[in-house]
Short mmCIF file of C-alpha atoms in Angstrom, two decimals:
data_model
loop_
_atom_site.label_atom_id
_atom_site.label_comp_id
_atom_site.label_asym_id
_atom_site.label_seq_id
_atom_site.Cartn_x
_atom_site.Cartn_y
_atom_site.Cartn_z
CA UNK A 1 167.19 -156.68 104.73
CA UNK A 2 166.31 -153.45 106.93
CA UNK A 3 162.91 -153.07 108.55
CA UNK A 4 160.94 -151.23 105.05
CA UNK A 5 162.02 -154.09 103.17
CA UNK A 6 160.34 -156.48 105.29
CA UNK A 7 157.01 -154.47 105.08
CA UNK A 8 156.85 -153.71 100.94
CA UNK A 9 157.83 -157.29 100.89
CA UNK A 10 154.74 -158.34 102.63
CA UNK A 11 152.27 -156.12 101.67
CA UNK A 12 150.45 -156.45 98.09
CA UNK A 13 147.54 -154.87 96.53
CA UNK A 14 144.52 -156.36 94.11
CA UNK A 15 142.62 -153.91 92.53
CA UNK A 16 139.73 -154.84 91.03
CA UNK A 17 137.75 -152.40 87.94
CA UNK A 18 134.76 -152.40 87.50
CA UNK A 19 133.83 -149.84 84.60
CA UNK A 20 129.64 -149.04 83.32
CA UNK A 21 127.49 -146.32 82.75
CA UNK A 22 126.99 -143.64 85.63
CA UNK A 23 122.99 -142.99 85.84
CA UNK A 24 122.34 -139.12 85.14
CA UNK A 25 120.41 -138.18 87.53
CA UNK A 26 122.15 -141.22 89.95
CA UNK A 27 117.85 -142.53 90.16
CA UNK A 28 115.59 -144.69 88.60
CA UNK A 29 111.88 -143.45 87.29
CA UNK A 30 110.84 -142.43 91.10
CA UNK A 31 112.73 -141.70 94.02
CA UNK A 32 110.57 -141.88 97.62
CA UNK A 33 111.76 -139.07 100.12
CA UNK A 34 111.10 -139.83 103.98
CA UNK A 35 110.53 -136.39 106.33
CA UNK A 36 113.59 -136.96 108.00
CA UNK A 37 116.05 -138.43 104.78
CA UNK A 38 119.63 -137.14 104.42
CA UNK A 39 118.38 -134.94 101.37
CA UNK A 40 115.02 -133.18 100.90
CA UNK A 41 112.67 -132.43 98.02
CA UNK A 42 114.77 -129.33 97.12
CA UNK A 43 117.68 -130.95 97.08
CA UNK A 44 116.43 -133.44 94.70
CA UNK A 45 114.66 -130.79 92.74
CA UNK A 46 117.96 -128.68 92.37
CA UNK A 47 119.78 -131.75 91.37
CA UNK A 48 117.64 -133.00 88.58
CA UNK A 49 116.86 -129.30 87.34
CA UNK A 50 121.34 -129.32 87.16
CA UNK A 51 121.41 -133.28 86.04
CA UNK A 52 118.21 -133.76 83.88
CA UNK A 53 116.48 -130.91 83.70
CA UNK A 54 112.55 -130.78 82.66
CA UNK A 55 112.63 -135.25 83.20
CA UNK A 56 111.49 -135.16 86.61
CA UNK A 57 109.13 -133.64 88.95
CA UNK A 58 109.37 -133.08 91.89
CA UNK A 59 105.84 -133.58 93.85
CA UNK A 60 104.69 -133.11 97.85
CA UNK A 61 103.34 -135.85 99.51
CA UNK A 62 100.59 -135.47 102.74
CA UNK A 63 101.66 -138.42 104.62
CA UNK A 64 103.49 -138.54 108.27
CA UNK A 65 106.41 -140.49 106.46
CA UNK A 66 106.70 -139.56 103.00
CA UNK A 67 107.74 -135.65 102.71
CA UNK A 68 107.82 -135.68 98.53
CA UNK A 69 108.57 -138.07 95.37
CA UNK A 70 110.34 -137.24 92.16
CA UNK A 71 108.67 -138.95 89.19
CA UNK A 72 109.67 -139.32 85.53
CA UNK A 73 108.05 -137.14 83.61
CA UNK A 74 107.63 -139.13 80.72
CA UNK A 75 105.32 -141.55 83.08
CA UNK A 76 103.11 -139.58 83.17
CA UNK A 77 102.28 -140.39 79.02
CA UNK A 78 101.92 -144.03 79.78
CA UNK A 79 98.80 -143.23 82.04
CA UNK A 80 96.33 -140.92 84.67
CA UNK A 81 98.82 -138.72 87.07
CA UNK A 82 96.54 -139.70 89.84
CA UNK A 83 96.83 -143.50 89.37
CA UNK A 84 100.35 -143.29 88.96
CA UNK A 85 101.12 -141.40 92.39
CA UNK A 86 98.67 -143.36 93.98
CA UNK A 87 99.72 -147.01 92.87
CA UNK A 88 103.54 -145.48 93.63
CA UNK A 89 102.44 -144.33 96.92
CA UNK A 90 100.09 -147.26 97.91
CA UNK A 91 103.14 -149.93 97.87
CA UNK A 92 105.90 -147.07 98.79
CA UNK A 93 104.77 -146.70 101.81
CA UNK A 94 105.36 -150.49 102.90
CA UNK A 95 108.61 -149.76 102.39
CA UNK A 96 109.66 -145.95 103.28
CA UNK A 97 110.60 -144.93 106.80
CA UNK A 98 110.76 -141.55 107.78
CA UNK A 99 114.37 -141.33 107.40
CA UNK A 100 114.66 -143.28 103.95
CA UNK A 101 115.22 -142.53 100.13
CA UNK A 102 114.15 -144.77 97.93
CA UNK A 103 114.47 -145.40 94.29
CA UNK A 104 112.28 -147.37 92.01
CA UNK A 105 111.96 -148.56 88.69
CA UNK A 106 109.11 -148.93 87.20
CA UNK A 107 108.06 -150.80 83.94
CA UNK A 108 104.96 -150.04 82.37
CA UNK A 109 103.65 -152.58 80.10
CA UNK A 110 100.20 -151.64 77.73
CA UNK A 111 98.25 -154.50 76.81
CA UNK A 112 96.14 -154.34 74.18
CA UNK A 113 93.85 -157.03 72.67
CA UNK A 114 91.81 -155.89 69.25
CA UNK A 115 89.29 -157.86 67.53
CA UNK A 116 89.09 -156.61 63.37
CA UNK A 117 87.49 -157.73 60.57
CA UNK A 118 88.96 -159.41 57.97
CA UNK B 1 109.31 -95.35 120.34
CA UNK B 2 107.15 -98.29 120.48
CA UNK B 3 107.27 -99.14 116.47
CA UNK B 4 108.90 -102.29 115.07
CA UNK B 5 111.51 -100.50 113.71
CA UNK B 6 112.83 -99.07 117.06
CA UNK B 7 113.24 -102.41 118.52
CA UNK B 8 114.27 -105.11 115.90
CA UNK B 9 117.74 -105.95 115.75
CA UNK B 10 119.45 -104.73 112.42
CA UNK B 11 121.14 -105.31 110.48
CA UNK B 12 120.03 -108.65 109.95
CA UNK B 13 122.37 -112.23 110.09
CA UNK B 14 120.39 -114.42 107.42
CA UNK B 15 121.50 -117.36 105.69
CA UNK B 16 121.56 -118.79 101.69
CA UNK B 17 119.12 -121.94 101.50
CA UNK B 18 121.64 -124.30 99.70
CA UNK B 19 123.59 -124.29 102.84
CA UNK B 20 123.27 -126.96 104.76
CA UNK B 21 121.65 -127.44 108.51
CA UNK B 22 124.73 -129.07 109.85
CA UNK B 23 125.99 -125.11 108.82
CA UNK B 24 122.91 -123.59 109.57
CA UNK B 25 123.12 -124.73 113.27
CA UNK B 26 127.32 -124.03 113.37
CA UNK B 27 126.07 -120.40 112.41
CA UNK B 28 123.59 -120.13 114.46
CA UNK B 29 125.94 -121.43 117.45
CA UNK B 30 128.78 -119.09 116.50
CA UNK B 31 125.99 -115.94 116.56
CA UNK B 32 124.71 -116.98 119.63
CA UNK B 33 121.11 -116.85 117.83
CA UNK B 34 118.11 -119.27 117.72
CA UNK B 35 116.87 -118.86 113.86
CA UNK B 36 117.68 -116.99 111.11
CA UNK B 37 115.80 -115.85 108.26
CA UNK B 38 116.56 -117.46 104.79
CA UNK B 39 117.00 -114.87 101.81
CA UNK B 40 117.89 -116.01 98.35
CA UNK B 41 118.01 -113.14 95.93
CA UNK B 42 117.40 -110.31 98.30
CA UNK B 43 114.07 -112.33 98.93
CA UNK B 44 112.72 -113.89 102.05
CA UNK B 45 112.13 -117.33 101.40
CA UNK B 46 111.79 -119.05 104.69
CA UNK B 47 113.08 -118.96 108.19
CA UNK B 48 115.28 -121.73 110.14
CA UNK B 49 114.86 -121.64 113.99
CA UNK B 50 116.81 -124.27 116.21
CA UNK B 51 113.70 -126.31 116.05
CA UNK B 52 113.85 -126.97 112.43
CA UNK B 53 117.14 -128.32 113.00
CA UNK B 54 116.25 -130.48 115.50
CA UNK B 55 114.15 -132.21 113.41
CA UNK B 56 116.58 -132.64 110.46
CA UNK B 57 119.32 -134.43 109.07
CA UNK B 58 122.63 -132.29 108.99
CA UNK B 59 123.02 -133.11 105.12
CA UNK B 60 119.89 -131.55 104.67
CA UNK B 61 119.93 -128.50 102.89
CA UNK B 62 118.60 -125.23 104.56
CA UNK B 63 115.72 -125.17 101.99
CA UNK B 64 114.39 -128.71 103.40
CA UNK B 65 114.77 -127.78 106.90
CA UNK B 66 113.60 -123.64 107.03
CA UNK B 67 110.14 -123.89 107.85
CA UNK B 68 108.46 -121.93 104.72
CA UNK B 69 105.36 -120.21 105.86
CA UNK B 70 107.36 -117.18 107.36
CA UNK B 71 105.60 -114.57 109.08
CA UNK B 72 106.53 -110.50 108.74
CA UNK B 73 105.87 -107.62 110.20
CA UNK B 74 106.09 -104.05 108.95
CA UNK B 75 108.86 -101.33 110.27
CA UNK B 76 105.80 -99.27 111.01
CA UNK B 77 104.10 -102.09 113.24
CA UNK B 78 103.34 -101.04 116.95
CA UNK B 79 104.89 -103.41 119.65
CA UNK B 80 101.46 -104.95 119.90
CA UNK B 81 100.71 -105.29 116.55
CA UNK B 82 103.64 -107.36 116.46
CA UNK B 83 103.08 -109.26 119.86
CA UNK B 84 99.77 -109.84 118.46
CA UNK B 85 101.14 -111.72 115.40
CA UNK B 86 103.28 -113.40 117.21
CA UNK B 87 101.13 -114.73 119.63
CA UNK B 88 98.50 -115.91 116.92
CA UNK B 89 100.93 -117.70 115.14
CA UNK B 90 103.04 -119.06 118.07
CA UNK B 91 106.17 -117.71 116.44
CA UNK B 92 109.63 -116.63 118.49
CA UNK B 93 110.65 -114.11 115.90
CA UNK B 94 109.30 -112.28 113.57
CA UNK B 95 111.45 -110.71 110.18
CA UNK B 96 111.01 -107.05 109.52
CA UNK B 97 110.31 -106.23 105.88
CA UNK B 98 109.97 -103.71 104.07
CA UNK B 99 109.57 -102.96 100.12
CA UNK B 100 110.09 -106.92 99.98
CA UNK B 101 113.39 -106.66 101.66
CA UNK B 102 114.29 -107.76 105.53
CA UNK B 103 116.01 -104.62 107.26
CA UNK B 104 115.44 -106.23 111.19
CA UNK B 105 114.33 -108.86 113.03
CA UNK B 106 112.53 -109.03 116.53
CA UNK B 107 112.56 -112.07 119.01
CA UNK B 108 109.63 -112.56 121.39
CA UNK B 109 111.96 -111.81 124.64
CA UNK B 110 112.66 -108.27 122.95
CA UNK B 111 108.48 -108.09 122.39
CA UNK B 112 108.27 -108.99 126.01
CA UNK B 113 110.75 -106.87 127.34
CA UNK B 114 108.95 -104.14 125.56
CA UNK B 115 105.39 -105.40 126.81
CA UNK B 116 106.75 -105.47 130.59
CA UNK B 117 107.46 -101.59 130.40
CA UNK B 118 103.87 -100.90 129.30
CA UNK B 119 102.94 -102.71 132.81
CA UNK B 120 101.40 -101.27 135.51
CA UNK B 121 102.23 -103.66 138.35
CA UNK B 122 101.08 -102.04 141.64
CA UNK B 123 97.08 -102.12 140.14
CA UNK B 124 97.82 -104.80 137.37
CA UNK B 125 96.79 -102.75 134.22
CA UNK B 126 98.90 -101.47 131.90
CA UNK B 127 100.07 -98.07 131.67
CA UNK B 128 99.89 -94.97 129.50
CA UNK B 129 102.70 -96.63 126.39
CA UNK B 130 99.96 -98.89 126.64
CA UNK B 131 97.18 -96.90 125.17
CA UNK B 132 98.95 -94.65 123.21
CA UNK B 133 99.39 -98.15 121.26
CA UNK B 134 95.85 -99.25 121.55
CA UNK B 135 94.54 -95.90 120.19
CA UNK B 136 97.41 -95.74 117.20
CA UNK B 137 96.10 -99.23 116.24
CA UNK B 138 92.49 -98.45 116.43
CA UNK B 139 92.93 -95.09 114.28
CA UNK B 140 94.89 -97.16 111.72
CA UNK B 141 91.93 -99.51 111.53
CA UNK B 142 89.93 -96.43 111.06
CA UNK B 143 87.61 -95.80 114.02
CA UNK B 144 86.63 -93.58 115.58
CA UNK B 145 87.80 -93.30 119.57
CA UNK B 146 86.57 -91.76 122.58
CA UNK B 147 88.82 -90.95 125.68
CA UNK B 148 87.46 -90.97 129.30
CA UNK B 149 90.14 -89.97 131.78
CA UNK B 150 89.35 -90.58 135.66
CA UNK B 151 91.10 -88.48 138.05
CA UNK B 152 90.64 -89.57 142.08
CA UNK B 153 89.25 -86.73 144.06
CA UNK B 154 91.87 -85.26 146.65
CA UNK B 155 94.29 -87.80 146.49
CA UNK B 156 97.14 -86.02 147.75
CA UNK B 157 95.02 -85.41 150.65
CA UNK B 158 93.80 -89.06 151.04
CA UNK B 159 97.73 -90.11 151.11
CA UNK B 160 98.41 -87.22 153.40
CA UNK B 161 95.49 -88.28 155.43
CA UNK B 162 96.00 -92.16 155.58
CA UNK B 163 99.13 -92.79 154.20
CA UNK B 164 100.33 -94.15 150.84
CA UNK B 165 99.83 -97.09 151.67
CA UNK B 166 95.90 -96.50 151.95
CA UNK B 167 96.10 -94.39 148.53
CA UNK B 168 97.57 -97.48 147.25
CA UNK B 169 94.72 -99.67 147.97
CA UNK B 170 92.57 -97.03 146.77
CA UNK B 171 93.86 -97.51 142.92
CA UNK B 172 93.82 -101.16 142.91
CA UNK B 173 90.32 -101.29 143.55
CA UNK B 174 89.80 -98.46 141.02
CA UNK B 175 91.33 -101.05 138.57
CA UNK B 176 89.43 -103.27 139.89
CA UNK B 177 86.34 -101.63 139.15
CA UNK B 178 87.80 -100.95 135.51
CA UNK B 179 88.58 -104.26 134.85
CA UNK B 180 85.08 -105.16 135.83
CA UNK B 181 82.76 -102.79 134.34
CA UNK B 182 84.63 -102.32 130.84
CA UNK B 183 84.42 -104.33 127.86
CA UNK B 184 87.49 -106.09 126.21
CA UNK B 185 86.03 -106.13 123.40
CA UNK B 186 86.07 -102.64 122.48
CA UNK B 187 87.24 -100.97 125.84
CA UNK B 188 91.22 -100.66 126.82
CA UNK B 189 92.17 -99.46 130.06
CA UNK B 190 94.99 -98.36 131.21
CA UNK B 191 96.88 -96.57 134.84
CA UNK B 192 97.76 -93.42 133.06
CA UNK B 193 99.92 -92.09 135.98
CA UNK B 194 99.30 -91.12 139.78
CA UNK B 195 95.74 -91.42 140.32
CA UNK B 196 95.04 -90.98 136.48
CA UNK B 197 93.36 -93.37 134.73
CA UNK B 198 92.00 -94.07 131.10
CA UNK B 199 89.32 -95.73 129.10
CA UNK B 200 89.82 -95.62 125.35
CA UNK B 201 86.27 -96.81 123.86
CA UNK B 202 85.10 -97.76 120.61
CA UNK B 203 81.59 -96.77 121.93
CA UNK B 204 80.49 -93.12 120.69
CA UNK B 205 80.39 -90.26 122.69
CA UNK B 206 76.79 -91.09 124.18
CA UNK B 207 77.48 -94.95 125.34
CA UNK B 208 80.81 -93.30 126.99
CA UNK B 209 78.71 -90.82 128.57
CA UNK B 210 76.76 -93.41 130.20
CA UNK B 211 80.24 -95.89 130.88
CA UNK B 212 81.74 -92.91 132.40
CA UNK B 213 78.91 -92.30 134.95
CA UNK B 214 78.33 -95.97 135.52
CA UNK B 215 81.99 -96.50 136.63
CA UNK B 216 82.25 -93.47 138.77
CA UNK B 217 79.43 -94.93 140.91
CA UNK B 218 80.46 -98.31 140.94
CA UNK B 219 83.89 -97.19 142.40
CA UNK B 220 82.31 -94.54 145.05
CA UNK B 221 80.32 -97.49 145.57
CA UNK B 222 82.97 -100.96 145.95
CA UNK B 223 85.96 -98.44 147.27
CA UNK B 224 83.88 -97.65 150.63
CA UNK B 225 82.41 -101.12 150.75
CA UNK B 226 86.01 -102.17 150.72
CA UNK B 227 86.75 -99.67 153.27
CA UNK B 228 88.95 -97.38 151.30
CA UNK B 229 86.22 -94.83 149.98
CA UNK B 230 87.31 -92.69 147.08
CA UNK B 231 85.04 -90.70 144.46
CA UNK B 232 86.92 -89.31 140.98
CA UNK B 233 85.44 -87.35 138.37
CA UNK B 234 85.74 -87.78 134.47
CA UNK B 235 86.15 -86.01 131.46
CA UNK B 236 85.48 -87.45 127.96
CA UNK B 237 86.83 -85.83 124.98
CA UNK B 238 86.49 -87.44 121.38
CA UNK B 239 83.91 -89.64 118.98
CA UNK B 240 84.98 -86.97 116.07
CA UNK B 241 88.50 -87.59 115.28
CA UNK B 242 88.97 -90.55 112.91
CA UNK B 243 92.47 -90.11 111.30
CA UNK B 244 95.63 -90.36 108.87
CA UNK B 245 97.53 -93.47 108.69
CA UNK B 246 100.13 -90.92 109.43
CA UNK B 247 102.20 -92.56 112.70
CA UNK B 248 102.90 -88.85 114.01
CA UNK B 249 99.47 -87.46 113.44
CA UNK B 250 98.17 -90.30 115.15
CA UNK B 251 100.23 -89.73 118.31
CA UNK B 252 99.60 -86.51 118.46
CA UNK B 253 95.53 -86.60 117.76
CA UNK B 254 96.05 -89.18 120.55
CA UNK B 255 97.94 -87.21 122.91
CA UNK B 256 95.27 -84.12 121.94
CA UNK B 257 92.37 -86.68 123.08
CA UNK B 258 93.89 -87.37 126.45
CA UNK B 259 94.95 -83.99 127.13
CA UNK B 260 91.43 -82.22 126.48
CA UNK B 261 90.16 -85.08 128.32
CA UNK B 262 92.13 -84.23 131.41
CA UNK B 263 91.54 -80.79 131.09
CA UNK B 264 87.61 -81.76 131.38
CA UNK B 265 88.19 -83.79 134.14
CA UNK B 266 89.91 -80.63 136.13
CA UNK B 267 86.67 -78.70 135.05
CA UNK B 268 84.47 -81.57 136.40
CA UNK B 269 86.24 -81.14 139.39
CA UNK B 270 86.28 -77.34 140.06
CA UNK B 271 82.24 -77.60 139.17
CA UNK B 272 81.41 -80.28 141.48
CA UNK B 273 80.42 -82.84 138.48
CA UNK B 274 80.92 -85.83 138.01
CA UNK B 275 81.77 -85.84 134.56
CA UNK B 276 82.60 -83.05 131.83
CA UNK B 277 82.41 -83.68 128.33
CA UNK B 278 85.15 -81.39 126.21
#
């Protein structure tokens, strides 16, 4: 047995598959952009107008960590635009650094309790 | 001569804003340059200065990174105009656009260069390129200017007498007394040559009348308390010429202003006055 025999002989491969669903755009309903993340606001905005285009939007943030956020458009049905970006950027910012990306789903659940005659 | 478009750099090395800054700051290594101005679609968009991409991630693309307020100037701009802008806004360089498009670009050391030759340094004033920009900028704004141009009495005689070194001393305290008497606000002086100098006032033809006489006593007045006694006379030409925002007629109602004003101050001279108004 010459020397390359030995090696194939020795060597084996597992591959392992796993197949699903790619996410188009690759984020959730809102995606938290830090000043100093690998991609900025325009990026993002670029990419969902190619990806997904009139879901998302793309909004500025004032705050010394947070440079913008890309919301679902849709959320926007479910209640106030204020509330929304606030409650999103109330517990974001516990989380973002200046140099993070974030993604985040968010479920929004209506509760409604009715009395009626009968 | 002194216009934005005679000193910005053209044509212009801009970059696309879906580049990215890792390329951005390649580009700007390779051209030896410290920003560039981001066009998409013939449009300025933003500018990217060294700065910037400091302060960003390489995978960042240009239109993350440029910062997007840009400031412009016009190709018809004076030098100060432009150093004025610049200054305000604490920018290094400045596009130049015109009919929406950049044609040039100018960097604050060009501004400065520029700035240095309108220095006077022996009496620390600035010279006549000086006030020929002053004046076009104040006839653009639409006022009307008045020109008072003080020429030292027998100063080739005072240097023959006492040396140049003596005349010297003589025309720093005569800027001294400019500097002192004048009003920023809405006087610019300048060392218009020899033992020239001018005052180009915002005041009308009366108040320069009076700033005229008031500075030609002052300086008979601090020159021989300083022991280098000098008198000059004056001659005051203007308060009627509000003009075109024409660049050349400009210049030349400028140059027109100083000259009658300098032909006045001969006259004051050969009569024995102190001042002649043209």
């Amino acid at each position: 047995m010459d020397t390359n025999d030995k090696k194939s002989g020795n060597r084996k491969a597992n591959i392992q598959m796993r197949f699903s669903d790619f996410d188009l755009p690759p984020m959730q309903d809102v995606l938290l952009i830090g000043k100093r993340a690998p991609i900025g606001p325009e990026a993002v905005r670029r990419m969902v107008d190619a990806l997904a285009p009139g879901q998302y939007e793309v909004i500025p943030v004032e705050n010394s960590q947070i440079e913008a956020m890309a919301v679902k458009s849709s959320l926007f049905n479910w209640m106030s635009r204020d509330t929304l970006i606030n409650t999103i950027l109330e517990e974001g910012i516990k989380l973002v650094n200046d140099k993070s990306i974030i993604k985040a789903t968010l479920e929004i659940t209506i509760s409604i309790y009715k009395e009626v005659d009968v | 001569m002194f216009q934005a478009k005679d000193i910005m750099t053209s044509p212009v090395i801009s970059i696309d804003p879906e580049k990215s800054v890792f390329y951005a700051a390649e580009y700007m290594r390779k051209n030896q340059l410290g920003g560039l101005p981001v066009i998409e679609n013939g449009n300025l968009v933003g500018i990217i200065t060294s700065r910037d991409i400091r302060l960003s991630h390489p995978n960042r693309l240009v239109a993350d990174a440029m910062t997007k307020r840009v400031f412009s100037c016009a190709p018809s701009d004076t030098v100060w105009d432009v150093a004025m802008v610049m200054d305000k806004h604490r920018v290094e360089r400045l596009p130049v656009v015109k009919n929406s498009t950049v044609i040039g670009i100018i960097t604050k050391t060009q501004i400065q260069k520029k700035m240095g030759q309108m220095y006077d340094p022996l009496t620390d004033i600035y010279n006549s390129a000086y006030i020929y920009q002053v004046a076009t900028r104040l006839l653009t704004e639409g006022h009307e200017i008045c020109v008072i141009l003080f020429d030292v009495n027998n100063f080739g005689k005072i240097n023959k007498k006492f040396g140049h070194v003596y005349g010297d001393s003589c025309l720093k305290e005569i800027s001294k007394v400019l500097h002192e008497y004048t009003d920023d606000e809405c006087d610019f002086i300048c060392r218009y040559g020899g033992d020239e100098f001018v005052v180009v006032t915002l005041n009308k033809i009366s108040a320069a009348k009076q700033l005229a006489a008031k500075i030609i006593d002052k300086i008979a007045f601090h020159t021989s308390k300083v022991g280098v006694p000098v008198t000059v006379s004056a001659g005051i030409c203007g308060g009627h010429r509000k003009y075109a925002r024409d660049y050349n007629n400009q210049y030349k109602v400028i140059e027109n202003l100083i000259n009658k004003a300098s032909l006045a101050s001969t006259q004051a001279k050969t009569l024995n006055k102190k001042y002649i108004i043209y």
